[in-house]
PDB file of C-alpha atoms in Angstrom:
ATOM      1  CA  MET A   1     103.771 124.819  93.817  1.00 64.00           C
ATOM      2  CA  ARG A   2     102.960 127.434  96.424  1.00 56.00           C
ATOM      3  CA  ALA A   3     101.876 126.923 100.028  1.00 48.00           C
ATOM      4  CA  ALA A   4      98.107 127.068 100.291  1.00 51.00           C
ATOM      5  CA  SER A   5      96.551 129.972 102.170  1.00 48.00           C
ATOM      6  CA  PRO A   6      94.378 129.051 105.171  1.00 46.00           C
ATOM      7  CA  GLY A   7      90.667 129.346 104.535  1.00 45.00           C
ATOM      8  CA  ARG A   8      88.711 132.184 106.115  1.00 44.00           C
ATOM      9  CA  HIS A   9      87.042 129.925 108.641  1.00 42.00           C
ATOM     10  CA  VAL A  10      90.059 127.717 109.365  1.00 45.00           C
ATOM     11  CA  ALA A  11      92.083 128.283 112.506  1.00 45.00           C
ATOM     12  CA  ALA A  12      95.391 130.022 111.849  1.00 48.00           C
ATOM     13  CA  ALA A  13      97.286 127.336 113.764  1.00 49.00           C
ATOM     14  CA  ARG A  14      96.672 123.634 113.888  1.00 53.00           C
ATOM     15  CA  GLU A  15      98.180 121.442 116.538  1.00 58.00           C
ATOM     16  CA  PRO A  16     100.385 118.888 114.775  1.00 61.00           C
ATOM     17  CA  ARG A  17     100.127 115.451 116.292  1.00 81.00           C
ATOM     18  CA  PHE A  18     101.765 112.790 114.119  1.00 94.00           C
ATOM     19  CA  THR A  19     101.369 110.374 117.014  1.00 94.00           C
ATOM     20  CA  ALA A  20     100.876 107.368 114.765  1.00 96.00           C
ATOM     21  CA  SER A  21     103.936 108.331 112.701  1.00 96.00           C
ATOM     22  CA  PHE A  22     106.182 108.511 115.762  1.00 96.00           C
ATOM     23  CA  ARG A  23     104.814 105.186 116.947  1.00 96.00           C
ATOM     24  CA  ALA A  24     105.267 103.432 113.596  1.00 97.00           C
ATOM     25  CA  LEU A  25     108.779 104.745 112.986  1.00 97.00           C
ATOM     26  CA  GLY A  26     109.711 104.137 116.604  1.00 96.00           C
ATOM     27  CA  ARG A  27     108.685 100.515 116.227  1.00 96.00           C
ATOM     28  CA  LEU A  28     111.084 100.147 113.286  1.00 97.00           C
ATOM     29  CA  ALA A  29     113.892 101.706 115.308  1.00 97.00           C
ATOM     30  CA  TYR A  30     113.172  99.389 118.223  1.00 96.00           C
ATOM     31  CA  GLU A  31     113.523  96.457 115.824  1.00 95.00           C
ATOM     32  CA  GLY A  32     116.978  97.661 114.782  1.00 96.00           C
ATOM     33  CA  ALA A  33     116.362  99.896 111.768  1.00 97.00           C
ATOM     34  CA  GLN A  34     117.946 103.311 111.378  1.00 97.00           C
ATOM     35  CA  VAL A  35     115.119 105.799 111.006  1.00 98.00           C
ATOM     36  CA  SER A  36     115.154 109.469 110.073  1.00 98.00           C
ATOM     37  CA  ALA A  37     112.286 111.853 109.307  1.00 98.00           C
ATOM     38  CA  HIS A  38     111.647 115.563 108.950  1.00 98.00           C
ATOM     39  CA  VAL A  39     108.474 117.487 108.084  1.00 98.00           C
ATOM     40  CA  LEU A  40     108.149 121.249 107.580  1.00 97.00           C
ATOM     41  CA  ASP A  41     105.018 123.373 107.376  1.00 96.00           C
ATOM     42  CA  LEU A  42     105.711 125.503 104.308  1.00 96.00           C
ATOM     43  CA  SER A  43     103.262 128.201 105.340  1.00 92.00           C
ATOM     44  CA  THR A  44     104.993 128.911 108.640  1.00 93.00           C
ATOM     45  CA  GLY A  45     108.397 127.225 108.337  1.00 92.00           C
ATOM     46  CA  THR A  46     107.611 125.302 111.510  1.00 93.00           C
ATOM     47  CA  PRO A  47     109.166 121.827 111.902  1.00 95.00           C
ATOM     48  CA  LEU A  48     106.381 119.350 112.575  1.00 96.00           C
ATOM     49  CA  VAL A  49     108.427 116.142 112.824  1.00 96.00           C
ATOM     50  CA  SER A  50     112.116 115.752 113.627  1.00 96.00           C
ATOM     51  CA  ILE A  51     113.416 112.221 114.150  1.00 96.00           C
ATOM     52  CA  ASP A  52     117.198 111.870 113.937  1.00 96.00           C
ATOM     53  CA  ASP A  53     116.876 114.234 110.997  1.00 96.00           C
ATOM     54  CA  ARG A  54     120.554 115.206 110.782  1.00 96.00           C
ATOM     55  CA  ILE A  55     122.043 111.733 110.489  1.00 97.00           C
ATOM     56  CA  VAL A  56     123.250 110.706 107.041  1.00 97.00           C
ATOM     57  CA  LEU A  57     121.553 107.643 105.569  1.00 98.00           C
ATOM     58  CA  PRO A  58     121.555 106.039 102.114  1.00 97.00           C
ATOM     59  CA  THR A  59     118.845 107.549  99.940  1.00 98.00           C
ATOM     60  CA  ALA A  60     119.313 105.507  96.734  1.00 95.00           C
ATOM     61  CA  ASP A  61     117.704 107.276  93.758  1.00 96.00           C
ATOM     62  CA  ILE A  62     116.743 110.476  95.595  1.00 98.00           C
ATOM     63  CA  GLY A  63     120.179 111.881  94.817  1.00 97.00           C
ATOM     64  CA  LYS A  64     119.180 112.019  91.150  1.00 97.00           C
ATOM     65  CA  VAL A  65     117.202 115.156  91.990  1.00 98.00           C
ATOM     66  CA  LEU A  66     120.555 116.892  92.511  1.00 98.00           C
ATOM     67  CA  LEU A  67     121.553 115.902  88.971  1.00 98.00           C
ATOM     68  CA  LEU A  68     118.264 117.243  87.607  1.00 98.00           C
ATOM     69  CA  ILE A  69     118.871 120.555  89.381  1.00 98.00           C
ATOM     70  CA  GLU A  70     122.290 120.911  87.742  1.00 96.00           C
ATOM     71  CA  VAL A  71     120.921 119.993  84.309  1.00 95.00           C
ATOM     72  CA  SER A  72     118.023 122.424  84.706  1.00 95.00           C
ATOM     73  CA  ALA A  73     120.311 125.238  85.864  1.00 95.00           C
ATOM     74  CA  ARG A  74     122.499 124.795  82.784  1.00 93.00           C
ATOM     75  CA  LEU A  75     119.501 124.756  80.478  1.00 92.00           C
ATOM     76  CA  THR A  76     118.291 127.979  82.101  1.00 91.00           C
ATOM     77  CA  ALA A  77     121.717 129.566  81.623  1.00 88.00           C
ATOM     78  CA  ARG A  78     121.828 128.250  78.025  1.00 81.00           C
ATOM     79  CA  GLU A  79     125.312 126.953  78.640  1.00 69.00           C
ATOM     80  CA  ASN A  80     126.957 124.983  75.847  1.00 61.00           C
ATOM     81  CA  ILE A  81     127.813 121.817  77.721  1.00 57.00           C
ATOM     82  CA  GLY A  82     127.510 119.365  74.877  1.00 53.00           C
ATOM     83  CA  LEU A  83     123.839 118.876  75.607  1.00 63.00           C
ATOM     84  CA  GLY A  84     121.256 118.457  72.894  1.00 81.00           C
ATOM     85  CA  ILE A  85     120.698 114.994  71.424  1.00 88.00           C
ATOM     86  CA  ILE A  86     122.446 112.198  73.316  1.00 89.00           C
ATOM     87  CA  ASP A  87     123.058 108.797  71.745  1.00 89.00           C
ATOM     88  CA  LYS A  88     122.210 105.594  73.528  1.00 86.00           C
ATOM     89  CA  PRO A  89     125.381 103.522  74.058  1.00 84.00           C
ATOM     90  CA  PRO A  90     125.599 100.266  72.090  1.00 77.00           C
ATOM     91  CA  VAL A  91     125.952  98.270  75.297  1.00 67.00           C
ATOM     92  CA  ASN A  92     123.802  99.066  78.322  1.00 66.00           C
ATOM     93  CA  THR A  93     125.830  98.559  81.491  1.00 69.00           C
ATOM     94  CA  VAL A  94     123.012  99.403  83.918  1.00 72.00           C
ATOM     95  CA  GLY A  95     119.695  97.650  84.132  1.00 65.00           C
ATOM     96  CA  GLU A  96     117.084  97.791  86.848  1.00 73.00           C
ATOM     97  CA  SER A  97     115.097 101.052  86.934  1.00 80.00           C
ATOM     98  CA  GLY A  98     114.138 102.900  83.785  1.00 83.00           C
ATOM     99  CA  VAL A  99     112.504 102.332  80.424  1.00 87.00           C
ATOM    100  CA  TRP A 100     114.930 103.675  77.808  1.00 87.00           C
ATOM    101  CA  GLN A 101     116.802 100.375  77.827  1.00 85.00           C
ATOM    102  CA  HIS A 102     113.571  98.779  76.544  1.00 84.00           C
ATOM    103  CA  MET A 103     112.907 101.410  73.867  1.00 85.00           C
ATOM    104  CA  GLN A 104     114.021 101.453  70.245  1.00 84.00           C
ATOM    105  CA  ALA A 105     114.930 105.166  70.173  1.00 88.00           C
ATOM    106  CA  PRO A 106     118.704 105.367  69.483  1.00 90.00           C
ATOM    107  CA  ALA A 107     119.008 108.932  70.823  1.00 92.00           C
ATOM    108  CA  LEU A 108     116.992 111.419  72.857  1.00 93.00           C
ATOM    109  CA  PRO A 109     117.161 115.128  73.694  1.00 93.00           C
ATOM    110  CA  VAL A 110     118.532 116.130  77.074  1.00 93.00           C
ATOM    111  CA  ALA A 111     115.140 117.302  78.311  1.00 93.00           C
ATOM    112  CA  ASP A 112     113.633 113.938  77.424  1.00 95.00           C
ATOM    113  CA  LEU A 113     116.364 112.121  79.350  1.00 95.00           C
ATOM    114  CA  ALA A 114     115.645 114.317  82.361  1.00 96.00           C
ATOM    115  CA  THR A 115     111.962 113.484  81.958  1.00 96.00           C
ATOM    116  CA  LEU A 116     112.812 109.759  82.060  1.00 96.00           C
ATOM    117  CA  VAL A 117     114.840 110.304  85.229  1.00 97.00           C
ATOM    118  CA  GLY A 118     111.978 112.194  86.845  1.00 97.00           C
ATOM    119  CA  ALA A 119     109.294 109.742  85.765  1.00 96.00           C
ATOM    120  CA  THR A 120     110.985 106.351  86.148  1.00 95.00           C
ATOM    121  CA  SER A 121     114.359 107.115  87.766  1.00 94.00           C
ATOM    122  CA  ASP A 122     115.937 105.843  84.552  1.00 94.00           C
ATOM    123  CA  ASN A 123     119.473 104.625  85.276  1.00 93.00           C
ATOM    124  CA  LEU A 124     120.702 104.793  81.692  1.00 93.00           C
ATOM    125  CA  ALA A 125     119.440 108.350  81.262  1.00 93.00           C
ATOM    126  CA  THR A 126     120.953 109.252  84.642  1.00 95.00           C
ATOM    127  CA  ASN A 127     124.414 108.035  83.702  1.00 94.00           C
ATOM    128  CA  LEU A 128     124.423 109.758  80.321  1.00 93.00           C
ATOM    129  CA  LEU A 129     123.343 113.080  81.822  1.00 95.00           C
ATOM    130  CA  LEU A 130     125.863 112.713  84.620  1.00 95.00           C
ATOM    131  CA  SER A 131     128.641 111.950  82.150  1.00 92.00           C
ATOM    132  CA  ARG A 132     127.855 115.232  80.369  1.00 92.00           C
ATOM    133  CA  VAL A 133     127.600 117.607  83.359  1.00 93.00           C
ATOM    134  CA  GLY A 134     130.103 115.828  85.606  1.00 94.00           C
ATOM    135  CA  LEU A 135     129.840 114.589  89.163  1.00 96.00           C
ATOM    136  CA  ASP A 136     132.023 117.450  90.435  1.00 96.00           C
ATOM    137  CA  ALA A 137     129.583 120.005  89.030  1.00 96.00           C
ATOM    138  CA  VAL A 138     126.657 118.279  90.730  1.00 97.00           C
ATOM    139  CA  ARG A 139     128.569 118.299  94.014  1.00 97.00           C
ATOM    140  CA  ALA A 140     129.398 121.992  93.662  1.00 97.00           C
ATOM    141  CA  ARG A 141     125.771 122.831  92.915  1.00 97.00           C
ATOM    142  CA  THR A 142     124.660 120.783  95.908  1.00 97.00           C
ATOM    143  CA  GLU A 143     127.025 122.658  98.205  1.00 97.00           C
ATOM    144  CA  SER A 144     125.860 125.999  96.774  1.00 96.00           C
ATOM    145  CA  LEU A 145     122.347 125.119  97.940  1.00 97.00           C
ATOM    146  CA  GLY A 146     123.617 124.789 101.499  1.00 96.00           C
ATOM    147  CA  LEU A 147     123.485 121.006 101.568  1.00 97.00           C
ATOM    148  CA  SER A 148     126.415 119.490 103.457  1.00 96.00           C
ATOM    149  CA  ARG A 149     124.951 116.103 104.442  1.00 96.00           C
ATOM    150  CA  THR A 150     123.274 115.299 101.129  1.00 98.00           C
ATOM    151  CA  ALA A 151     125.077 114.191  97.968  1.00 97.00           C
ATOM    152  CA  LEU A 152     124.955 112.214  94.750  1.00 97.00           C
ATOM    153  CA  LEU A 153     128.038 110.041  95.156  1.00 96.00           C
ATOM    154  CA  ASP A 154     128.349 108.040  91.975  1.00 93.00           C
ATOM    155  CA  PHE A 155     126.921 106.811  88.716  1.00 91.00           C
ATOM    156  CA  ALA A 156     124.175 104.189  88.800  1.00 88.00           C
ATOM    157  CA  ARG A 157     125.709 100.704  88.865  1.00 87.00           C
ATOM    158  CA  ASN A 158     124.313  97.181  88.860  1.00 78.00           C
ATOM    159  CA  THR A 159     126.980  96.118  91.344  1.00 79.00           C
ATOM    160  CA  ARG A 160     129.335  98.124  93.543  1.00 78.00           C
ATOM    161  CA  GLY A 161     132.924  97.013  93.928  1.00 78.00           C
ATOM    162  CA  PRO A 162     135.500  98.002  96.535  1.00 83.00           C
ATOM    163  CA  ASP A 163     136.625 100.992  94.452  1.00 81.00           C
ATOM    164  CA  ASP A 164     133.091 102.348  93.993  1.00 83.00           C
ATOM    165  CA  ALA A 165     131.104 104.569  96.304  1.00 84.00           C
ATOM    166  CA  PRO A 166     129.102 102.288  98.619  1.00 86.00           C
ATOM    167  CA  GLN A 167     125.844 104.087  97.803  1.00 90.00           C
ATOM    168  CA  LEU A 168     124.403 106.008  94.868  1.00 94.00           C
ATOM    169  CA  SER A 169     123.429 108.863  97.176  1.00 97.00           C
ATOM    170  CA  VAL A 170     123.129 109.818 100.828  1.00 97.00           C
ATOM    171  CA  GLY A 171     121.276 112.520 102.666  1.00 97.00           C
ATOM    172  CA  SER A 172     119.809 113.860 105.860  1.00 98.00           C
ATOM    173  CA  THR A 173     116.050 114.192 106.013  1.00 98.00           C
ATOM    174  CA  ALA A 174     116.362 117.726 107.434  1.00 98.00           C
ATOM    175  CA  GLU A 175     118.217 118.825 104.311  1.00 98.00           C
ATOM    176  CA  LEU A 176     116.004 116.890 101.910  1.00 98.00           C
ATOM    177  CA  ALA A 177     112.816 118.344 103.388  1.00 98.00           C
ATOM    178  CA  ARG A 178     114.358 121.811 103.140  1.00 98.00           C
ATOM    179  CA  LEU A 179     115.400 121.178  99.528  1.00 98.00           C
ATOM    180  CA  PHE A 180     111.893 120.161  98.482  1.00 98.00           C
ATOM    181  CA  GLY A 181     110.506 123.166 100.334  1.00 97.00           C
ATOM    182  CA  MET A 182     112.864 125.359  98.308  1.00 97.00           C
ATOM    183  CA  LEU A 183     111.678 123.701  95.110  1.00 98.00           C
ATOM    184  CA  ALA A 184     108.040 124.241  96.044  1.00 97.00           C
ATOM    185  CA  ARG A 185     108.760 127.917  96.727  1.00 96.00           C
ATOM    186  CA  GLU A 186     110.737 128.131  93.451  1.00 96.00           C
ATOM    187  CA  GLU A 187     113.929 129.073  95.288  1.00 97.00           C
ATOM    188  CA  VAL A 188     116.353 126.470  93.872  1.00 97.00           C
ATOM    189  CA  VAL A 189     118.714 128.564  91.716  1.00 96.00           C
ATOM    190  CA  ASP A 190     115.791 130.570  90.306  1.00 96.00           C
ATOM    191  CA  ALA A 191     112.096 130.211  89.515  1.00 96.00           C
ATOM    192  CA  VAL A 192     112.608 128.854  85.981  1.00 96.00           C
ATOM    193  CA  THR A 193     115.109 126.228  87.132  1.00 96.00           C
ATOM    194  CA  SER A 194     112.867 125.174  90.019  1.00 97.00           C
ATOM    195  CA  GLN A 195     109.778 124.952  87.828  1.00 97.00           C
ATOM    196  CA  ARG A 196     111.567 122.785  85.283  1.00 96.00           C
ATOM    197  CA  VAL A 197     112.790 120.360  87.970  1.00 97.00           C
ATOM    198  CA  MET A 198     109.317 120.188  89.493  1.00 97.00           C
ATOM    199  CA  GLY A 199     107.903 119.453  86.060  1.00 97.00           C
ATOM    200  CA  TRP A 200     110.235 116.491  85.663  1.00 97.00           C
ATOM    201  CA  ILE A 201     109.650 114.972  89.101  1.00 97.00           C
ATOM    202  CA  SER A 202     105.898 115.622  89.008  1.00 97.00           C
ATOM    203  CA  LEU A 203     105.871 112.662  86.605  1.00 97.00           C
ATOM    204  CA  ASN A 204     107.314 110.300  89.226  1.00 97.00           C
ATOM    205  CA  SER A 205     105.400 107.047  88.957  1.00 95.00           C
ATOM    206  CA  ASP A 206     106.530 105.607  92.295  1.00 96.00           C
ATOM    207  CA  LEU A 207     103.879 106.315  94.923  1.00 97.00           C
ATOM    208  CA  SER A 208     104.601 103.146  96.887  1.00 97.00           C
ATOM    209  CA  MET A 209     105.913 104.626 100.144  1.00 98.00           C
ATOM    210  CA  VAL A 210     104.801 107.793 101.953  1.00 98.00           C
ATOM    211  CA  ALA A 211     102.768 108.921  98.949  1.00 98.00           C
ATOM    212  CA  SER A 212     100.805 105.658  98.865  1.00 97.00           C
ATOM    213  CA  ALA A 213      98.487 107.299 101.408  1.00 97.00           C
ATOM    214  CA  PHE A 214      97.511 110.223  99.192  1.00 97.00           C
ATOM    215  CA  GLY A 215      95.073 108.415  96.893  1.00 96.00           C
ATOM    216  CA  LEU A 216      96.678 109.775  93.728  1.00 96.00           C
ATOM    217  CA  ASP A 217      96.979 108.111  90.332  1.00 95.00           C
ATOM    218  CA  PRO A 218     100.636 107.012  90.072  1.00 94.00           C
ATOM    219  CA  LEU A 219     100.628 107.635  86.321  1.00 94.00           C
ATOM    220  CA  SER A 220      98.772 110.956  86.314  1.00 93.00           C
ATOM    221  CA  HIS A 221      99.064 113.390  89.214  1.00 94.00           C
ATOM    222  CA  ARG A 222     100.585 116.557  87.762  1.00 93.00           C
ATOM    223  CA  SER A 223      97.518 118.630  88.617  1.00 91.00           C
ATOM    224  CA  ALA A 224      95.602 118.909  91.877  1.00 92.00           C
ATOM    225  CA  ASP A 225      93.359 115.927  92.609  1.00 92.00           C
ATOM    226  CA  HIS A 226      90.717 116.467  95.321  1.00 94.00           C
ATOM    227  CA  GLY A 227      92.734 119.487  96.393  1.00 94.00           C
ATOM    228  CA  THR A 228      95.966 117.472  96.713  1.00 96.00           C
ATOM    229  CA  LEU A 229      99.123 118.292  94.758  1.00 97.00           C
ATOM    230  CA  LEU A 230     102.382 116.355  95.087  1.00 97.00           C
ATOM    231  CA  ILE A 231     105.967 116.395  93.882  1.00 97.00           C
ATOM    232  CA  ASN A 232     108.194 113.617  95.206  1.00 98.00           C
ATOM    233  CA  LYS A 233     111.210 111.441  94.609  1.00 98.00           C
ATOM    234  CA  THR A 234     111.758 107.989  96.048  1.00 98.00           C
ATOM    235  CA  GLY A 235     114.790 105.812  96.566  1.00 96.00           C
ATOM    236  CA  ALA A 236     114.769 102.045  96.958  1.00 95.00           C
ATOM    237  CA  ASP A 237     117.601  99.580  97.308  1.00 94.00           C
ATOM    238  CA  THR A 238     118.232  96.448  99.330  1.00 94.00           C
ATOM    239  CA  GLY A 239     117.671  97.528 102.915  1.00 96.00           C
ATOM    240  CA  VAL A 240     116.874 101.117 101.936  1.00 97.00           C
ATOM    241  CA  ARG A 241     113.570 102.927 101.540  1.00 98.00           C
ATOM    242  CA  SER A 242     113.548 106.716 101.284  1.00 98.00           C
ATOM    243  CA  GLU A 243     111.193 109.415 100.045  1.00 98.00           C
ATOM    244  CA  ALA A 244     111.249 113.195  99.935  1.00 98.00           C
ATOM    245  CA  GLY A 245     108.573 115.495  98.614  1.00 98.00           C
ATOM    246  CA  ALA A 246     106.277 118.468  98.942  1.00 98.00           C
ATOM    247  CA  LEU A 247     102.538 118.066  99.467  1.00 98.00           C
ATOM    248  CA  ARG A 248      99.907 120.757  99.123  1.00 97.00           C
ATOM    249  CA  GLY A 249      96.359 120.403 100.397  1.00 96.00           C
ATOM    250  CA  ARG A 250      93.361 122.672 100.741  1.00 94.00           C
ATOM    251  CA  ARG A 251      94.608 124.125 104.029  1.00 94.00           C
ATOM    252  CA  THR A 252      98.375 124.267 103.873  1.00 95.00           C
ATOM    253  CA  ALA A 253     101.491 122.669 102.398  1.00 97.00           C
ATOM    254  CA  VAL A 254     104.378 120.656 103.808  1.00 98.00           C
ATOM    255  CA  SER A 255     107.711 119.351 102.660  1.00 98.00           C
ATOM    256  CA  TYR A 256     108.887 116.037 104.049  1.00 98.00           C
ATOM    257  CA  ALA A 257     111.558 113.370 103.969  1.00 98.00           C
ATOM    258  CA  VAL A 258     111.610 109.901 105.492  1.00 98.00           C
ATOM    259  CA  SER A 259     114.524 107.455 105.268  1.00 98.00           C
ATOM    260  CA  VAL A 260     114.839 103.952 106.686  1.00 98.00           C
ATOM    261  CA  GLN A 261     117.850 101.639 106.534  1.00 98.00           C
ATOM    262  CA  PHE A 262     117.007  98.134 107.691  1.00 97.00           C
ATOM    263  CA  ASP A 263     117.954  94.466 107.536  1.00 97.00           C
ATOM    264  CA  ASP A 264     116.141  93.384 104.383  1.00 96.00           C
ATOM    265  CA  ASP A 265     116.090  89.735 105.398  1.00 95.00           C
ATOM    266  CA  SER A 266     112.410  89.004 104.894  1.00 96.00           C
ATOM    267  CA  LEU A 267     109.409  90.267 102.966  1.00 97.00           C
ATOM    268  CA  ALA A 268     107.598  90.853 106.245  1.00 96.00           C
ATOM    269  CA  ARG A 269     110.314  93.220 107.460  1.00 96.00           C
ATOM    270  CA  ARG A 270     110.317  95.140 104.171  1.00 97.00           C
ATOM    271  CA  LEU A 271     106.534  95.466 104.255  1.00 97.00           C
ATOM    272  CA  SER A 272     106.658  96.754 107.824  1.00 97.00           C
ATOM    273  CA  VAL A 273     108.932  99.578 106.617  1.00 98.00           C
ATOM    274  CA  VAL A 274     106.558 100.460 103.772  1.00 98.00           C
ATOM    275  CA  ASP A 275     103.579 100.357 106.153  1.00 98.00           C
ATOM    276  CA  ALA A 276     105.310 102.745 108.554  1.00 98.00           C
ATOM    277  CA  MET A 277     106.058 105.171 105.721  1.00 98.00           C
ATOM    278  CA  ARG A 278     102.438 104.995 104.605  1.00 98.00           C
ATOM    279  CA  THR A 279     101.394 105.883 108.155  1.00 98.00           C
ATOM    280  CA  VAL A 280     103.476 109.047 107.892  1.00 98.00           C
ATOM    281  CA  GLY A 281     101.706 109.805 104.628  1.00 98.00           C
ATOM    282  CA  GLN A 282      98.281 109.377 106.186  1.00 97.00           C
ATOM    283  CA  GLU A 283      99.058 111.937 108.850  1.00 97.00           C
ATOM    284  CA  LEU A 284     100.626 114.327 106.334  1.00 98.00           C
ATOM    285  CA  LEU A 285      97.443 114.175 104.255  1.00 97.00           C
ATOM    286  CA  GLU A 286      95.307 114.819 107.325  1.00 96.00           C
ATOM    287  CA  TYR A 287      97.480 117.786 108.276  1.00 96.00           C
ATOM    288  CA  VAL A 288      97.419 119.570 104.889  1.00 96.00           C
ATOM    289  CA  HIS A 289      93.651 119.159 104.613  1.00 95.00           C
TER     290      HIS A 289
END
């Protein structure tokens, strides 16, 4: 996924506005939510939006991208890490997101498990992959990418006790936007590793937040649709909505990340968060086209 070149008759620079995005996210902050956002123009490297982008907030499932990077890097290096066919455990200790728990297949190849993580954020597949590569290895890989405020903290769990990490993952939107920009430019480890990760997350079926504004088919958007190409990863938990991605249009490309932590005490409040994130998406789409 490369940044699009400006058309011959398109101005070289375009004044970014994002007025509605600042207003919508500012409204959430005024109501007590913690809000963070960062947008980069991938053609110029120019930051377009920076809202508390260095604070660390829960990002739920987004941290699984860090696991996919480590798995992909090891596949590229052809390391013998006990990967290959992985058996499904007889007792599933994690429910919620994912489809393998509902399938009859007793075992799957590593690449298929990574595909399930990319497509449906599969918790069972996540935990089995993480048990093979190790949380320490994922942390080391994360640090090697220059990420100091972003981390996968733990295995997926149905409930978190006092001895468990309080969140699955955390991150700053500045780092997440930069990470997805690196993926789009095929700079994460190397081109092959980056391409493989992008292939997995291009299957992501959750377009309910920022990406809800892009008009894409949630179940089929691996190729450009009306000149729009997306890779993204979302994270959702009680009181947490987060999304990071890279979006290419006919004019240019951006990478972005938006995270909101809020009091999830009513459906109306949750919907207001989703609406604000969609507003960001609307202005991203306008900018890249």
